[in-house]
Amino acid sequence: ALNAISNRSINPPDGLQALLDNLRSTPSGGSSSSTTTGSALINSDFVFMDQTAALKAASGMMHTGIIQARDIDGDPPGLHEKAEYLLREWVNMYHSPAAGRDSTKAFTAFVQQMHQQGILKNDDVITRFFRLCSEMCVDLCYRAMGEATGTPPTNQALIRAKCFYTLDAFVRLIALLIKHSGDNANTVTKINLLNKVLGIVAGVLLQDHIVRMTEFQQLPYHRIFIMLFIELNAPEHILENINYQVLTAFCNTFHVLRPAKSPGFSYAWLEFISHRVFIGRMLALTPQQKGWGMYAQLLIDLFKFLAPFLRNADLTKPTQMLYKGTLRVLLVLLHDFPEFLCDYHYGFCDVIPPNCVQMRNLILSAFPRNMRLPDPFTPNLKVDMLTDISLPPRILINFASKIQPAQFKKDLDSYLKSRSPVTFVSDLRSYLQSSEPGTRYNIQLMNALVLYVGTQAIQFIHSKSLTPSMSTIAHSAHMDIFQNLAVALDTEGRYLFLTAIANQLRYPNSHTHYFSCTLLYLFAEANTEAIQEQITRVLLERLIVNRPHPWGLLITFIELIKNPQFKFWNHEFVHCAPEIEKLFESVARSCMQPKQNQQASTGLRESDSNEMH
């Protein structure tokens, strides 16, 4: 944009040229390493020169590519014609019968043509070449799809095939350039080129999204991304050394193109991150689960985009489709990668609105595949005697860092150790107020506070060689905080607080055990029936939706309604209306049936679930 202003203005603003010079001399992304310049193809037919750019500059290179993709001013004279000619030549060479299945020979000849046309003389020309080719491929698809308007589905399939004819050839050219840039031992040059290309395509997409608005088409971009990803994950030795860096590059790109930034690309975006090859590479084939954090960030991007629509129950048909697609992805993850959902449940629940009960249940129902869940309907089940109940779950989100400001965290730690300052508990509610418009409570801080206090309480109990129970969790600084929140918060704040506790009721582990005891203790010690009714509501609303239901949720509710200590059936809210009473009786039948007639470990019986709906 600054370049455009400088070139078009007769009298550019004072200081603009100096600012541009300064920006050009500053490495992208704040990195100390500059991007590759003066690339040339030499040696063993095709090798990209200048291998000095460090891999840590990869993300910066991608963003540089996005900026350069938008800079359409100043293309050298004749470059557009050269790019069009070369792209047409390559498509013909790629699809010619002589090339067969192996396009390497055609690629060698094509590289020579690129040399002759001056495309490879420096980094700037290469960047512009890729941008022009991307735009030409996209424009071709728009023209083809424009012709397909109102045509039968069979003809539309032909139009798509016509689009893919050019797109797939272009992707193959990119893949070959990446594979043969530098020598086999030098992965930096290959990844730098990949980041540059991804940045260019992303830049073209974002510009197209802005210009065309509702006329924007996802198809060409989705095809480029998915085919390039598959090409670069082929079982070839030359690609094995850059597998993780390829995953990182694509995750960076799709984080930049997240639905909040390019909503018109949302369906294709979800289609890509849920593709079997992408999920498999990210969650199953990366060593030491190195891809898990990146994939979790993409899901968080998706949840954050959906959150305002789900929070306000504003689901138009397009949003409903995206929501259903999200649920399907979560079902795949629950079935094939439950440990991933277990490890990142906190980060996901932190951004999912409180009213999204079923989505949250899908995440919280996950349990490790090597664990056999005890039947929650077993009569007289001794939860505290289970083997896994004393083991802490793995949480790969630093929730303690979310407790801000620093002074609040310091006072919290001080109170947990010595119950001082004495005013901490009374001031707690003010800390949880939100400064953002439209929200009264800081939900992220609430979630972090509940889990942090709970984990500190577990450590305190274990340090005394005890296990959590109704007696061992009582009369402590940790329970002081929880009881104060239950009493001092208003209805909305208390609901969010109880929801944060219920989010830890999962498979058998020390967190599930402690927070189950905590909910039951808060119910037993409540000074008003309103608190008991709200605890019941938080549990019940998670049980009356379709399965699956978290194991910890079931054992907590079963204990609440079966144990005479809690006098559950004597409370007025259970009998306040005939339909409510019928609902409780239906849930109770599901929870107290003889074992042979029950649905083990997965939730309520189907008939009762349907009846409640």
mmCIF file of N, CA and C in Angstrom, residues 140-216:
data_model
loop_
_atom_site.group_PDB
_atom_site.id
_atom_site.type_symbol
_atom_site.label_atom_id
_atom_site.label_comp_id
_atom_site.label_asym_id
_atom_site.label_seq_id
_atom_site.Cartn_x
_atom_site.Cartn_y
_atom_site.Cartn_z
ATOM 1 N N LEU A 140 -8.754 -18.311 -14.400
ATOM 2 C CA LEU A 140 -9.254 -19.350 -15.294
ATOM 3 C C LEU A 140 -10.423 -20.097 -14.644
ATOM 4 N N CYS A 141 -10.291 -20.390 -13.355
ATOM 5 C CA CYS A 141 -11.360 -21.098 -12.636
ATOM 6 C C CYS A 141 -12.620 -20.244 -12.551
ATOM 7 N N TYR A 142 -12.455 -18.950 -12.290
ATOM 8 C CA TYR A 142 -13.624 -18.067 -12.234
ATOM 9 C C TYR A 142 -14.356 -18.048 -13.569
ATOM 10 N N ARG A 143 -13.592 -17.975 -14.651
ATOM 11 C CA ARG A 143 -14.227 -17.961 -15.981
ATOM 12 C C ARG A 143 -14.956 -19.268 -16.231
ATOM 13 N N ALA A 144 -14.290 -20.385 -15.886
ATOM 14 C CA ALA A 144 -14.895 -21.695 -16.117
ATOM 15 C C ALA A 144 -16.153 -21.876 -15.284
ATOM 16 N N MET A 145 -16.105 -21.462 -14.026
ATOM 17 C CA MET A 145 -17.275 -21.616 -13.157
ATOM 18 C C MET A 145 -18.382 -20.649 -13.540
ATOM 19 N N GLY A 146 -18.017 -19.504 -14.115
ATOM 20 C CA GLY A 146 -19.024 -18.575 -14.615
ATOM 21 C C GLY A 146 -19.798 -19.173 -15.763
ATOM 22 N N GLU A 147 -19.100 -19.931 -16.604
ATOM 23 C CA GLU A 147 -19.763 -20.602 -17.724
ATOM 24 C C GLU A 147 -20.675 -21.722 -17.235
ATOM 25 N N ALA A 148 -20.370 -22.270 -16.028
ATOM 26 C CA ALA A 148 -21.122 -23.426 -15.529
ATOM 27 C C ALA A 148 -22.413 -23.035 -14.832
ATOM 28 N N THR A 149 -22.667 -21.741 -14.667
ATOM 29 C CA THR A 149 -23.859 -21.293 -13.947
ATOM 30 C C THR A 149 -25.121 -21.811 -14.640
ATOM 31 N N GLY A 150 -25.949 -22.524 -13.890
ATOM 32 C CA GLY A 150 -27.207 -23.035 -14.424
ATOM 33 C C GLY A 150 -27.082 -24.304 -15.224
ATOM 34 N N THR A 151 -25.886 -24.875 -15.285
ATOM 35 C CA THR A 151 -25.710 -26.116 -16.044
ATOM 36 C C THR A 151 -26.004 -27.314 -15.162
ATOM 37 N N PRO A 152 -26.326 -28.472 -15.758
ATOM 38 C CA PRO A 152 -26.599 -29.689 -14.975
ATOM 39 C C PRO A 152 -25.360 -30.118 -14.199
ATOM 40 N N PRO A 153 -25.547 -30.932 -13.150
ATOM 41 C CA PRO A 153 -24.415 -31.393 -12.337
ATOM 42 C C PRO A 153 -23.338 -32.116 -13.138
ATOM 43 N N THR A 154 -23.745 -32.860 -14.187
ATOM 44 C CA THR A 154 -22.736 -33.581 -14.980
ATOM 45 C C THR A 154 -21.796 -32.604 -15.671
ATOM 46 N N ASN A 155 -22.356 -31.515 -16.201
ATOM 47 C CA ASN A 155 -21.525 -30.507 -16.849
ATOM 48 C C ASN A 155 -20.670 -29.759 -15.833
ATOM 49 N N GLN A 156 -21.205 -29.546 -14.627
ATOM 50 C CA GLN A 156 -20.416 -28.883 -13.591
ATOM 51 C C GLN A 156 -19.194 -29.710 -13.229
ATOM 52 N N ALA A 157 -19.337 -31.041 -13.234
ATOM 53 C CA ALA A 157 -18.184 -31.910 -12.973
ATOM 54 C C ALA A 157 -17.117 -31.722 -14.045
ATOM 55 N N LEU A 158 -17.558 -31.527 -15.282
ATOM 56 C CA LEU A 158 -16.601 -31.289 -16.368
ATOM 57 C C LEU A 158 -15.893 -29.956 -16.171
ATOM 58 N N ILE A 159 -16.632 -28.958 -15.705
ATOM 59 C CA ILE A 159 -16.029 -27.650 -15.453
ATOM 60 C C ILE A 159 -14.965 -27.756 -14.366
ATOM 61 N N ARG A 160 -15.282 -28.515 -13.305
ATOM 62 C CA ARG A 160 -14.296 -28.709 -12.234
ATOM 63 C C ARG A 160 -13.056 -29.413 -12.768
ATOM 64 N N ALA A 161 -13.285 -30.408 -13.619
ATOM 65 C CA ALA A 161 -12.140 -31.122 -14.204
ATOM 66 C C ALA A 161 -11.294 -30.173 -15.044
ATOM 67 N N LYS A 162 -11.945 -29.240 -15.723
ATOM 68 C CA LYS A 162 -11.217 -28.247 -16.514
ATOM 69 C C LYS A 162 -10.365 -27.359 -15.608
ATOM 70 N N CYS A 163 -10.915 -26.976 -14.482
ATOM 71 C CA CYS A 163 -10.151 -26.166 -13.517
ATOM 72 C C CYS A 163 -8.959 -26.953 -12.982
ATOM 73 N N PHE A 164 -9.218 -28.202 -12.619
ATOM 74 C CA PHE A 164 -8.160 -29.014 -12.031
ATOM 75 C C PHE A 164 -7.051 -29.298 -13.039
ATOM 76 N N TYR A 165 -7.376 -29.289 -14.320
ATOM 77 C CA TYR A 165 -6.377 -29.553 -15.373
ATOM 78 C C TYR A 165 -5.210 -28.575 -15.248
ATOM 79 N N THR A 166 -5.523 -27.313 -15.061
ATOM 80 C CA THR A 166 -4.474 -26.297 -14.935
ATOM 81 C C THR A 166 -3.921 -26.233 -13.514
ATOM 82 N N LEU A 167 -4.804 -26.302 -12.523
ATOM 83 C CA LEU A 167 -4.366 -26.183 -11.125
ATOM 84 C C LEU A 167 -3.404 -27.298 -10.738
ATOM 85 N N ASP A 168 -3.712 -28.520 -11.136
ATOM 86 C CA ASP A 168 -2.856 -29.648 -10.754
ATOM 87 C C ASP A 168 -1.486 -29.554 -11.415
ATOM 88 N N ALA A 169 -1.451 -29.052 -12.638
ATOM 89 C CA ALA A 169 -0.168 -28.873 -13.304
ATOM 90 C C ALA A 169 0.662 -27.814 -12.591
ATOM 91 N N PHE A 170 0.016 -26.717 -12.195
ATOM 92 C CA PHE A 170 0.716 -25.654 -11.474
ATOM 93 C C PHE A 170 1.262 -26.166 -10.146
ATOM 94 N N VAL A 171 0.455 -26.942 -9.433
ATOM 95 C CA VAL A 171 0.896 -27.507 -8.149
ATOM 96 C C VAL A 171 2.087 -28.428 -8.348
ATOM 97 N N ARG A 172 2.047 -29.225 -9.415
ATOM 98 C CA ARG A 172 3.167 -30.139 -9.686
ATOM 99 C C ARG A 172 4.457 -29.363 -9.952
ATOM 100 N N LEU A 173 4.354 -28.251 -10.642
ATOM 101 C CA LEU A 173 5.528 -27.407 -10.893
ATOM 102 C C LEU A 173 6.097 -26.888 -9.569
ATOM 103 N N ILE A 174 5.223 -26.404 -8.681
ATOM 104 C CA ILE A 174 5.679 -25.905 -7.383
ATOM 105 C C ILE A 174 6.379 -27.017 -6.610
ATOM 106 N N ALA A 175 5.765 -28.199 -6.587
ATOM 107 C CA ALA A 175 6.329 -29.317 -5.830
ATOM 108 C C ALA A 175 7.701 -29.717 -6.358
ATOM 109 N N LEU A 176 7.852 -29.745 -7.679
ATOM 110 C CA LEU A 176 9.148 -30.116 -8.265
ATOM 111 C C LEU A 176 10.208 -29.060 -7.963
ATOM 112 N N LEU A 177 9.839 -27.789 -8.036
ATOM 113 C CA LEU A 177 10.794 -26.727 -7.711
ATOM 114 C C LEU A 177 11.257 -26.831 -6.260
ATOM 115 N N ILE A 178 10.315 -27.143 -5.367
ATOM 116 C CA ILE A 178 10.673 -27.280 -3.950
ATOM 117 C C ILE A 178 11.572 -28.492 -3.738
ATOM 118 N N LYS A 179 11.206 -29.610 -4.334
ATOM 119 C CA LYS A 179 11.982 -30.832 -4.131
ATOM 120 C C LYS A 179 13.408 -30.709 -4.655
ATOM 121 N N HIS A 180 13.585 -29.979 -5.755
ATOM 122 C CA HIS A 180 14.895 -29.923 -6.396
ATOM 123 C C HIS A 180 15.652 -28.632 -6.106
ATOM 124 N N SER A 181 15.154 -27.822 -5.189
ATOM 125 C CA SER A 181 15.903 -26.625 -4.813
ATOM 126 C C SER A 181 16.937 -27.019 -3.766
ATOM 127 N N GLY A 182 18.164 -26.503 -3.917
ATOM 128 C CA GLY A 182 19.234 -26.881 -3.003
ATOM 129 C C GLY A 182 19.594 -28.341 -3.188
ATOM 130 N N ASP A 183 20.524 -28.828 -2.379
ATOM 131 C CA ASP A 183 20.842 -30.253 -2.430
ATOM 132 C C ASP A 183 19.979 -30.985 -1.409
ATOM 133 N N ASN A 184 20.047 -32.295 -1.433
ATOM 134 C CA ASN A 184 19.165 -33.091 -0.580
ATOM 135 C C ASN A 184 19.404 -32.838 0.905
ATOM 136 N N ALA A 185 20.651 -32.489 1.253
ATOM 137 C CA ALA A 185 20.968 -32.275 2.666
ATOM 138 C C ALA A 185 20.522 -30.907 3.160
ATOM 139 N N ASN A 186 20.250 -29.997 2.232
ATOM 140 C CA ASN A 186 19.887 -28.636 2.627
ATOM 141 C C ASN A 186 18.374 -28.473 2.604
ATOM 142 N N THR A 187 17.774 -28.500 3.795
ATOM 143 C CA THR A 187 16.317 -28.390 3.879
ATOM 144 C C THR A 187 15.853 -26.935 3.961
ATOM 145 N N VAL A 188 16.756 -26.027 4.372
ATOM 146 C CA VAL A 188 16.359 -24.634 4.586
ATOM 147 C C VAL A 188 15.875 -23.997 3.295
ATOM 148 N N THR A 189 16.618 -24.217 2.197
ATOM 149 C CA THR A 189 16.244 -23.612 0.924
ATOM 150 C C THR A 189 14.878 -24.104 0.457
ATOM 151 N N LYS A 190 14.621 -25.393 0.629
ATOM 152 C CA LYS A 190 13.340 -25.959 0.210
ATOM 153 C C LYS A 190 12.185 -25.335 1.002
ATOM 154 N N ILE A 191 12.376 -25.234 2.327
ATOM 155 C CA ILE A 191 11.307 -24.707 3.174
ATOM 156 C C ILE A 191 11.109 -23.215 2.944
ATOM 157 N N ASN A 192 12.202 -22.486 2.691
ATOM 158 C CA ASN A 192 12.063 -21.060 2.378
ATOM 159 C C ASN A 192 11.210 -20.858 1.131
ATOM 160 N N LEU A 193 11.454 -21.686 0.118
ATOM 161 C CA LEU A 193 10.674 -21.576 -1.113
ATOM 162 C C LEU A 193 9.211 -21.950 -0.857
ATOM 163 N N LEU A 194 8.985 -23.013 -0.078
ATOM 164 C CA LEU A 194 7.619 -23.413 0.229
ATOM 165 C C LEU A 194 6.884 -22.293 0.959
ATOM 166 N N ASN A 195 7.527 -21.693 1.957
ATOM 167 C CA ASN A 195 6.884 -20.607 2.698
ATOM 168 C C ASN A 195 6.570 -19.424 1.790
ATOM 169 N N LYS A 196 7.494 -19.146 0.859
ATOM 170 C CA LYS A 196 7.261 -18.039 -0.071
ATOM 171 C C LYS A 196 6.035 -18.319 -0.941
ATOM 172 N N VAL A 197 5.949 -19.535 -1.479
ATOM 173 C CA VAL A 197 4.827 -19.888 -2.355
ATOM 174 C C VAL A 197 3.505 -19.876 -1.579
ATOM 175 N N LEU A 198 3.511 -20.460 -0.395
ATOM 176 C CA LEU A 198 2.292 -20.465 0.416
ATOM 177 C C LEU A 198 1.861 -19.048 0.754
ATOM 178 N N GLY A 199 2.837 -18.187 1.060
ATOM 179 C CA GLY A 199 2.509 -16.797 1.353
ATOM 180 C C GLY A 199 1.917 -16.083 0.158
ATOM 181 N N ILE A 200 2.449 -16.377 -1.030
ATOM 182 C CA ILE A 200 1.939 -15.749 -2.251
ATOM 183 C C ILE A 200 0.496 -16.187 -2.521
ATOM 184 N N VAL A 201 0.238 -17.498 -2.445
ATOM 185 C CA VAL A 201 -1.121 -17.996 -2.691
ATOM 186 C C VAL A 201 -2.082 -17.440 -1.641
ATOM 187 N N ALA A 202 -1.643 -17.398 -0.379
ATOM 188 C CA ALA A 202 -2.488 -16.833 0.677
ATOM 189 C C ALA A 202 -2.763 -15.357 0.421
ATOM 190 N N GLY A 203 -1.752 -14.630 -0.046
ATOM 191 C CA GLY A 203 -1.944 -13.211 -0.352
ATOM 192 C C GLY A 203 -2.932 -12.994 -1.478
ATOM 193 N N VAL A 204 -2.830 -13.824 -2.528
ATOM 194 C CA VAL A 204 -3.789 -13.739 -3.636
ATOM 195 C C VAL A 204 -5.196 -14.037 -3.133
ATOM 196 N N LEU A 205 -5.305 -15.048 -2.259
ATOM 197 C CA LEU A 205 -6.609 -15.416 -1.699
ATOM 198 C C LEU A 205 -7.216 -14.253 -0.906
ATOM 199 N N LEU A 206 -6.422 -13.661 -0.019
ATOM 200 C CA LEU A 206 -6.948 -12.584 0.821
ATOM 201 C C LEU A 206 -7.373 -11.380 -0.011
ATOM 202 N N GLN A 207 -6.565 -11.064 -1.029
ATOM 203 C CA GLN A 207 -6.920 -9.948 -1.909
ATOM 204 C C GLN A 207 -8.194 -10.251 -2.689
ATOM 205 N N ASP A 208 -8.293 -11.484 -3.191
ATOM 206 C CA ASP A 208 -9.475 -11.917 -3.924
ATOM 207 C C ASP A 208 -10.711 -11.875 -3.021
ATOM 208 N N HIS A 209 -10.527 -12.290 -1.786
ATOM 209 C CA HIS A 209 -11.626 -12.306 -0.816
ATOM 210 C C HIS A 209 -12.154 -10.899 -0.561
ATOM 211 N N ILE A 210 -11.236 -9.930 -0.495
ATOM 212 C CA ILE A 210 -11.631 -8.539 -0.258
ATOM 213 C C ILE A 210 -12.354 -7.959 -1.469
ATOM 214 N N VAL A 211 -11.833 -8.251 -2.662
ATOM 215 C CA VAL A 211 -12.360 -7.640 -3.883
ATOM 216 C C VAL A 211 -13.702 -8.245 -4.283
ATOM 217 N N ARG A 212 -13.789 -9.567 -4.278
ATOM 218 C CA ARG A 212 -14.999 -10.231 -4.797
ATOM 219 C C ARG A 212 -16.096 -10.383 -3.747
ATOM 220 N N MET A 213 -15.734 -10.357 -2.484
ATOM 221 C CA MET A 213 -16.698 -10.456 -1.390
ATOM 222 C C MET A 213 -17.591 -11.687 -1.563
ATOM 223 N N THR A 214 -18.891 -11.527 -1.733
ATOM 224 C CA THR A 214 -19.790 -12.687 -1.785
ATOM 225 C C THR A 214 -19.628 -13.506 -3.058
ATOM 226 N N GLU A 215 -18.915 -12.977 -4.050
ATOM 227 C CA GLU A 215 -18.670 -13.726 -5.286
ATOM 228 C C GLU A 215 -17.399 -14.570 -5.187
ATOM 229 N N PHE A 216 -16.737 -14.532 -4.042
ATOM 230 C CA PHE A 216 -15.484 -15.261 -3.850
ATOM 231 C C PHE A 216 -15.713 -16.763 -3.993
#
